[in-house]
Amino acid sequence: FSLFSSGGPWPAMAWTCSADGNDGLVTNMIANQLITRRDVELALRQVDRGHYVKQPHEAYQDAPQVIGFGATISAPHMHAWCLELLSDRLLPGGKALDVGSGSGYFTAAMAMLMAVHSPTPSTTEGKVLGVEHIEELVQWSKENVQKATGDTGTVLRRLVEFRVGDGRQGAPDAGPFDAIHVGAAALGMPTVLISQLKVGGKMVAPVEEHGEQYLMVVEKTGPNPLQYTVRREGQVRYVPLTDRAHYSGPAI
């Protein structure tokens, strides 16, 4: 594989994007150039972050939120960044995997991005699978996507699926995938997940190396396990990618 480095296009003052509602949050991220793609804007306007947090009054702050069991939902600007990086692989009829799906927010956003790319969003084909090792969060995420109404609700119920599992092992029975998102930091390059990408597929994952975490973009270039490229997008901070036996903190 080969490695490229990039500082990333993201302004430092992301917290200025906080708002009183979902539309305001998205509008502020556009104003701060955190969202630059129209398709990502349309997808995020249709997935209400308020449905996926434990403290609704904090839902539209541009900051990570605790969701229980030692897990968090990432800050909105991080989700926007990852969606922009994956957008060209989230197409109708495709397959996507969200590792460490937590409350289900990013899983839903991936599904909506597939639908946005379809001429008939409500009948979009495809599958977005969220894998989470905490059973209580999986059940909660299923309840969260049911809160969506109208065409958004139709899309999410059609495309989204959740399961309990060790995300580090991915979902080999459901792949190969066009897009993989990893919502927690892997210790070293997650080659098991890379092997589940289609040729031409893309993974966005935070990876810890030498005590530092970087957001990596991996693209599968051939069928051999070592046929992939890696681009470093920027330094980040995520909770570690682990299993149920190592979670900490209460349910809230």
mmCIF file of C-alpha atoms in Angstrom:
data_model
loop_
_atom_site.group_PDB
_atom_site.id
_atom_site.type_symbol
_atom_site.label_atom_id
_atom_site.label_comp_id
_atom_site.label_asym_id
_atom_site.label_seq_id
_atom_site.Cartn_x
_atom_site.Cartn_y
_atom_site.Cartn_z
ATOM 1 C CA PHE A 1 0.000 0.000 0.000
ATOM 2 C CA SER A 2 1.012 3.631 -0.293
ATOM 3 C CA LEU A 3 0.578 6.566 2.071
ATOM 4 C CA PHE A 4 -0.228 10.175 1.242
ATOM 5 C CA SER A 5 -0.663 13.033 3.713
ATOM 6 C CA SER A 6 -3.045 15.959 3.735
ATOM 7 C CA GLY A 7 -3.733 18.605 6.303
ATOM 8 C CA GLY A 8 -7.445 18.612 5.549
ATOM 9 C CA PRO A 9 -9.534 21.633 4.549
ATOM 10 C CA TRP A 10 -11.289 22.123 7.875
ATOM 11 C CA PRO A 11 -11.280 25.432 9.763
ATOM 12 C CA ALA A 12 -10.185 25.322 13.402
ATOM 13 C CA MET A 13 -13.204 27.130 14.895
ATOM 14 C CA ALA A 14 -15.782 24.442 14.276
ATOM 15 C CA TRP A 15 -17.617 25.213 17.523
ATOM 16 C CA THR A 16 -19.004 28.379 15.928
ATOM 17 C CA CYS A 17 -21.392 26.090 14.026
ATOM 18 C CA SER A 18 -23.608 25.369 17.045
ATOM 19 C CA ALA A 19 -27.265 26.338 16.585
ATOM 20 C CA ASP A 20 -30.752 25.997 18.045
ATOM 21 C CA GLY A 21 -31.949 23.447 15.500
ATOM 22 C CA ASN A 22 -30.835 21.000 12.841
ATOM 23 C CA ASP A 23 -31.255 23.352 9.868
ATOM 24 C CA GLY A 24 -29.307 26.071 11.654
ATOM 25 C CA LEU A 25 -26.512 23.654 12.455
ATOM 26 C CA VAL A 26 -26.208 22.598 8.809
ATOM 27 C CA THR A 27 -26.400 26.204 7.597
ATOM 28 C CA ASN A 28 -23.612 27.212 9.989
ATOM 29 C CA MET A 29 -21.399 24.349 8.832
ATOM 30 C CA ILE A 30 -21.894 25.529 5.242
ATOM 31 C CA ALA A 31 -20.997 29.090 6.234
ATOM 32 C CA ASN A 32 -17.801 27.808 7.888
ATOM 33 C CA GLN A 33 -16.943 25.676 4.824
ATOM 34 C CA LEU A 34 -17.276 22.454 6.799
ATOM 35 C CA ILE A 35 -19.916 21.326 4.314
ATOM 36 C CA THR A 36 -18.981 22.064 0.712
ATOM 37 C CA ARG A 37 -21.066 19.482 -1.149
ATOM 38 C CA ARG A 38 -24.740 19.996 -1.949
ATOM 39 C CA ASP A 39 -25.487 16.277 -1.581
ATOM 40 C CA VAL A 40 -24.055 16.199 1.950
ATOM 41 C CA GLU A 41 -26.093 19.282 2.847
ATOM 42 C CA LEU A 42 -29.320 17.683 1.624
ATOM 43 C CA ALA A 43 -28.633 14.442 3.486
ATOM 44 C CA LEU A 44 -27.823 16.141 6.795
ATOM 45 C CA ARG A 45 -30.854 18.414 6.627
ATOM 46 C CA GLN A 46 -33.011 15.285 6.518
ATOM 47 C CA VAL A 47 -31.410 13.481 9.468
ATOM 48 C CA ASP A 48 -32.319 15.336 12.670
ATOM 49 C CA ARG A 49 -29.445 15.018 15.134
ATOM 50 C CA GLY A 50 -31.954 15.649 17.917
ATOM 51 C CA HIS A 51 -33.294 12.117 17.375
ATOM 52 C CA TYR A 52 -29.912 10.553 18.132
ATOM 53 C CA VAL A 53 -28.684 12.112 21.381
ATOM 54 C CA LYS A 54 -29.511 11.614 25.056
ATOM 55 C CA GLN A 55 -29.704 15.319 25.908
ATOM 56 C CA PRO A 56 -31.932 17.031 23.296
ATOM 57 C CA HIS A 57 -31.002 20.528 24.490
ATOM 58 C CA GLU A 58 -27.396 19.788 23.473
ATOM 59 C CA ALA A 59 -28.232 18.095 20.162
ATOM 60 C CA TYR A 60 -27.221 20.988 17.911
ATOM 61 C CA GLN A 61 -23.976 21.928 19.626
ATOM 62 C CA ASP A 62 -20.966 21.308 17.436
ATOM 63 C CA ALA A 63 -19.409 19.034 20.035
ATOM 64 C CA PRO A 64 -19.375 15.305 20.818
ATOM 65 C CA GLN A 65 -22.128 14.090 23.155
ATOM 66 C CA VAL A 66 -22.044 11.218 25.644
ATOM 67 C CA ILE A 67 -24.617 8.529 24.788
ATOM 68 C CA GLY A 68 -23.867 6.065 27.593
ATOM 69 C CA PHE A 69 -21.736 2.944 28.094
ATOM 70 C CA GLY A 70 -18.560 4.960 27.534
ATOM 71 C CA ALA A 71 -19.670 5.791 23.985
ATOM 72 C CA THR A 72 -20.121 9.167 22.291
ATOM 73 C CA ILE A 73 -21.700 10.597 19.187
ATOM 74 C CA SER A 74 -19.050 12.571 17.330
ATOM 75 C CA ALA A 75 -19.253 16.312 16.804
ATOM 76 C CA PRO A 76 -21.337 17.353 13.760
ATOM 77 C CA HIS A 77 -18.344 18.797 11.922
ATOM 78 C CA MET A 78 -16.590 15.416 12.149
ATOM 79 C CA HIS A 79 -19.628 13.685 10.670
ATOM 80 C CA ALA A 80 -19.748 16.273 7.882
ATOM 81 C CA TRP A 81 -16.050 15.734 7.162
ATOM 82 C CA CYS A 82 -16.439 11.953 6.948
ATOM 83 C CA LEU A 83 -19.569 12.195 4.790
ATOM 84 C CA GLU A 84 -17.820 14.489 2.333
ATOM 85 C CA LEU A 85 -14.955 12.010 2.070
ATOM 86 C CA LEU A 86 -17.324 9.061 1.475
ATOM 87 C CA SER A 87 -19.947 10.791 -0.646
ATOM 88 C CA ASP A 88 -18.695 9.516 -3.997
ATOM 89 C CA ARG A 89 -19.049 5.905 -2.812
ATOM 90 C CA LEU A 90 -22.519 6.240 -1.241
ATOM 91 C CA LEU A 91 -24.541 5.605 -4.363
ATOM 92 C CA PRO A 92 -27.911 3.902 -4.998
ATOM 93 C CA GLY A 93 -27.651 0.125 -5.028
ATOM 94 C CA GLY A 94 -24.443 0.156 -3.013
ATOM 95 C CA LYS A 95 -23.451 -1.378 0.293
ATOM 96 C CA ALA A 96 -22.026 0.555 3.217
ATOM 97 C CA LEU A 97 -20.817 -0.371 6.698
ATOM 98 C CA ASP A 98 -20.798 1.857 9.779
ATOM 99 C CA VAL A 99 -18.508 0.394 12.455
ATOM 100 C CA GLY A 100 -19.285 1.525 15.993
ATOM 101 C CA SER A 101 -22.670 2.851 14.948
ATOM 102 C CA GLY A 102 -23.597 4.123 18.423
ATOM 103 C CA SER A 103 -26.900 5.990 18.306
ATOM 104 C CA GLY A 104 -27.353 5.300 14.579
ATOM 105 C CA TYR A 105 -26.917 8.901 13.412
ATOM 106 C CA PHE A 106 -24.096 8.405 10.928
ATOM 107 C CA THR A 107 -25.647 5.171 9.655
ATOM 108 C CA ALA A 108 -28.805 7.133 8.874
ATOM 109 C CA ALA A 109 -26.818 9.931 7.235
ATOM 110 C CA MET A 110 -25.065 7.431 4.952
ATOM 111 C CA ALA A 111 -28.444 6.022 3.911
ATOM 112 C CA MET A 112 -29.838 9.476 3.192
ATOM 113 C CA LEU A 113 -26.804 10.285 1.069
ATOM 114 C CA MET A 114 -27.517 7.178 -1.010
ATOM 115 C CA ALA A 115 -31.092 8.387 -1.431
ATOM 116 C CA VAL A 116 -30.040 11.938 -2.342
ATOM 117 C CA HIS A 117 -28.038 10.455 -5.213
ATOM 118 C CA SER A 118 -31.101 8.611 -6.528
ATOM 119 C CA PRO A 119 -33.637 10.084 -8.997
ATOM 120 C CA THR A 120 -36.352 8.400 -6.889
ATOM 121 C CA PRO A 121 -35.146 8.713 -3.277
ATOM 122 C CA SER A 122 -38.055 6.942 -1.585
ATOM 123 C CA THR A 123 -37.486 3.789 -3.653
ATOM 124 C CA THR A 124 -33.691 3.790 -3.471
ATOM 125 C CA GLU A 125 -32.079 0.349 -3.377
ATOM 126 C CA GLY A 126 -29.009 -0.449 -1.290
ATOM 127 C CA LYS A 127 -28.037 -1.296 2.275
ATOM 128 C CA VAL A 128 -26.298 0.515 5.107
ATOM 129 C CA LEU A 129 -25.352 -1.736 8.005
ATOM 130 C CA GLY A 130 -24.487 -0.377 11.438
ATOM 131 C CA VAL A 131 -22.455 -2.671 13.707
ATOM 132 C CA GLU A 132 -22.223 -1.888 17.418
ATOM 133 C CA HIS A 133 -20.972 -4.104 20.250
ATOM 134 C CA ILE A 134 -23.279 -2.666 22.926
ATOM 135 C CA GLU A 135 -26.668 -4.326 22.596
ATOM 136 C CA GLU A 136 -28.511 -1.523 24.382
ATOM 137 C CA LEU A 137 -27.204 1.027 21.883
ATOM 138 C CA VAL A 138 -28.254 -1.165 18.971
ATOM 139 C CA GLN A 139 -31.794 -1.319 20.315
ATOM 140 C CA TRP A 140 -31.790 2.448 20.895
ATOM 141 C CA SER A 141 -30.490 3.138 17.378
ATOM 142 C CA LYS A 142 -33.331 1.072 15.928
ATOM 143 C CA GLU A 143 -35.790 3.208 17.920
ATOM 144 C CA ASN A 144 -34.054 6.397 16.795
ATOM 145 C CA VAL A 145 -34.444 5.766 13.061
ATOM 146 C CA GLN A 146 -38.150 5.055 13.635
ATOM 147 C CA LYS A 147 -38.579 8.685 14.753
ATOM 148 C CA ALA A 148 -38.102 9.900 11.175
ATOM 149 C CA THR A 149 -41.285 10.631 9.219
ATOM 150 C CA GLY A 150 -42.249 11.152 5.587
ATOM 151 C CA ASP A 151 -39.772 10.297 2.838
ATOM 152 C CA THR A 152 -36.878 10.288 5.313
ATOM 153 C CA GLY A 153 -38.592 7.627 7.379
ATOM 154 C CA THR A 154 -39.310 5.589 4.255
ATOM 155 C CA VAL A 155 -35.661 5.719 3.179
ATOM 156 C CA LEU A 156 -34.268 4.805 6.591
ATOM 157 C CA ARG A 157 -36.622 1.885 7.103
ATOM 158 C CA ARG A 158 -35.772 0.659 3.613
ATOM 159 C CA LEU A 159 -31.978 0.970 3.686
ATOM 160 C CA VAL A 160 -30.782 0.840 7.307
ATOM 161 C CA GLU A 161 -30.037 -2.245 9.362
ATOM 162 C CA PHE A 162 -28.310 -2.622 12.737
ATOM 163 C CA ARG A 163 -26.702 -5.604 14.390
ATOM 164 C CA VAL A 164 -24.783 -6.402 17.561
ATOM 165 C CA GLY A 165 -21.212 -7.419 16.843
ATOM 166 C CA ASP A 166 -17.515 -6.732 17.228
ATOM 167 C CA GLY A 167 -17.002 -3.938 14.729
ATOM 168 C CA ARG A 168 -13.304 -4.716 14.510
ATOM 169 C CA GLN A 169 -14.306 -7.842 12.605
ATOM 170 C CA GLY A 170 -16.658 -5.946 10.300
ATOM 171 C CA ALA A 171 -19.456 -7.911 8.635
ATOM 172 C CA PRO A 172 -17.904 -10.277 6.079
ATOM 173 C CA ASP A 173 -21.227 -11.987 5.417
ATOM 174 C CA ALA A 174 -22.774 -8.667 4.298
ATOM 175 C CA GLY A 175 -19.937 -7.337 2.134
ATOM 176 C CA PRO A 176 -18.027 -6.476 0.154
ATOM 177 C CA PHE A 177 -18.696 -2.807 0.770
ATOM 178 C CA ASP A 178 -18.449 0.309 -1.367
ATOM 179 C CA ALA A 179 -17.970 2.477 1.733
ATOM 180 C CA ILE A 180 -16.895 1.816 5.311
ATOM 181 C CA HIS A 181 -16.967 4.360 8.130
ATOM 182 C CA VAL A 182 -15.281 3.630 11.446
ATOM 183 C CA GLY A 183 -16.543 5.714 14.353
ATOM 184 C CA ALA A 184 -13.809 4.891 16.883
ATOM 185 C CA ALA A 185 -10.025 4.821 16.740
ATOM 186 C CA ALA A 186 -8.387 1.586 15.590
ATOM 187 C CA LEU A 187 -4.995 0.708 17.028
ATOM 188 C CA GLY A 188 -3.064 0.361 13.808
ATOM 189 C CA MET A 189 -4.439 -0.024 10.311
ATOM 190 C CA PRO A 190 -7.686 -2.103 10.425
ATOM 191 C CA THR A 191 -6.729 -4.607 7.719
ATOM 192 C CA VAL A 192 -9.686 -6.892 8.504
ATOM 193 C CA LEU A 193 -12.027 -4.060 7.503
ATOM 194 C CA ILE A 194 -9.953 -3.115 4.470
ATOM 195 C CA SER A 195 -10.310 -6.689 3.226
ATOM 196 C CA GLN A 196 -14.099 -6.219 3.206
ATOM 197 C CA LEU A 197 -13.968 -3.308 0.757
ATOM 198 C CA LYS A 198 -14.871 -3.837 -2.872
ATOM 199 C CA VAL A 199 -12.139 -3.043 -5.358
ATOM 200 C CA GLY A 200 -12.656 0.691 -5.777
ATOM 201 C CA GLY A 201 -14.268 0.970 -2.346
ATOM 202 C CA LYS A 202 -13.297 3.531 0.262
ATOM 203 C CA MET A 203 -12.940 3.493 4.040
ATOM 204 C CA VAL A 204 -12.677 6.479 6.381
ATOM 205 C CA ALA A 205 -11.295 5.569 9.794
ATOM 206 C CA PRO A 206 -9.455 7.192 12.699
ATOM 207 C CA VAL A 207 -6.248 5.241 13.308
ATOM 208 C CA GLU A 208 -3.861 5.507 16.250
ATOM 209 C CA GLU A 209 -0.162 5.474 15.423
ATOM 210 C CA HIS A 210 2.616 6.159 17.931
ATOM 211 C CA GLY A 211 0.158 7.639 20.419
ATOM 212 C CA GLU A 212 -1.459 10.014 17.909
ATOM 213 C CA GLN A 213 -4.732 9.599 16.016
ATOM 214 C CA TYR A 214 -5.214 10.482 12.358
ATOM 215 C CA LEU A 215 -8.231 10.331 10.085
ATOM 216 C CA MET A 216 -7.238 7.971 7.293
ATOM 217 C CA VAL A 217 -8.837 7.520 3.879
ATOM 218 C CA VAL A 218 -8.215 4.042 2.476
ATOM 219 C CA GLU A 219 -9.039 3.115 -1.129
ATOM 220 C CA LYS A 220 -8.968 -0.502 -2.293
ATOM 221 C CA THR A 221 -7.093 -0.660 -5.580
ATOM 222 C CA GLY A 222 -7.066 -4.408 -6.281
ATOM 223 C CA PRO A 223 -8.156 -7.833 -5.022
ATOM 224 C CA ASN A 224 -4.928 -8.570 -3.156
ATOM 225 C CA PRO A 225 -5.149 -7.775 0.607
ATOM 226 C CA LEU A 226 -2.242 -5.324 0.308
ATOM 227 C CA GLN A 227 -3.604 -3.519 -2.747
ATOM 228 C CA TYR A 228 -4.806 -0.274 -1.215
ATOM 229 C CA THR A 229 -3.727 3.322 -0.786
ATOM 230 C CA VAL A 230 -3.874 5.358 2.406
ATOM 231 C CA ARG A 231 -4.181 9.125 2.701
ATOM 232 C CA ARG A 232 -3.835 10.905 6.041
ATOM 233 C CA GLU A 233 -6.437 13.686 6.256
ATOM 234 C CA GLY A 234 -5.661 15.227 9.629
ATOM 235 C CA GLN A 235 -5.185 14.697 13.339
ATOM 236 C CA VAL A 236 -8.280 13.744 15.361
ATOM 237 C CA ARG A 237 -9.351 12.414 18.750
ATOM 238 C CA TYR A 238 -11.835 9.539 19.075
ATOM 239 C CA VAL A 239 -12.710 6.975 21.736
ATOM 240 C CA PRO A 240 -10.911 3.651 21.117
ATOM 241 C CA LEU A 241 -12.381 0.901 18.959
ATOM 242 C CA THR A 242 -12.902 -1.915 21.464
ATOM 243 C CA ASP A 243 -15.358 -4.591 22.594
ATOM 244 C CA ARG A 244 -18.167 -4.829 25.157
ATOM 245 C CA ALA A 245 -15.838 -6.279 27.820
ATOM 246 C CA HIS A 246 -13.848 -3.019 27.858
ATOM 247 C CA TYR A 247 -16.631 -0.411 27.850
ATOM 248 C CA SER A 248 -16.882 1.938 30.805
ATOM 249 C CA GLY A 249 -19.545 4.239 32.105
ATOM 250 C CA PRO A 250 -23.235 3.876 32.878
ATOM 251 C CA ALA A 251 -26.220 3.807 30.625
ATOM 252 C CA ILE A 252 -27.781 7.284 30.633
#
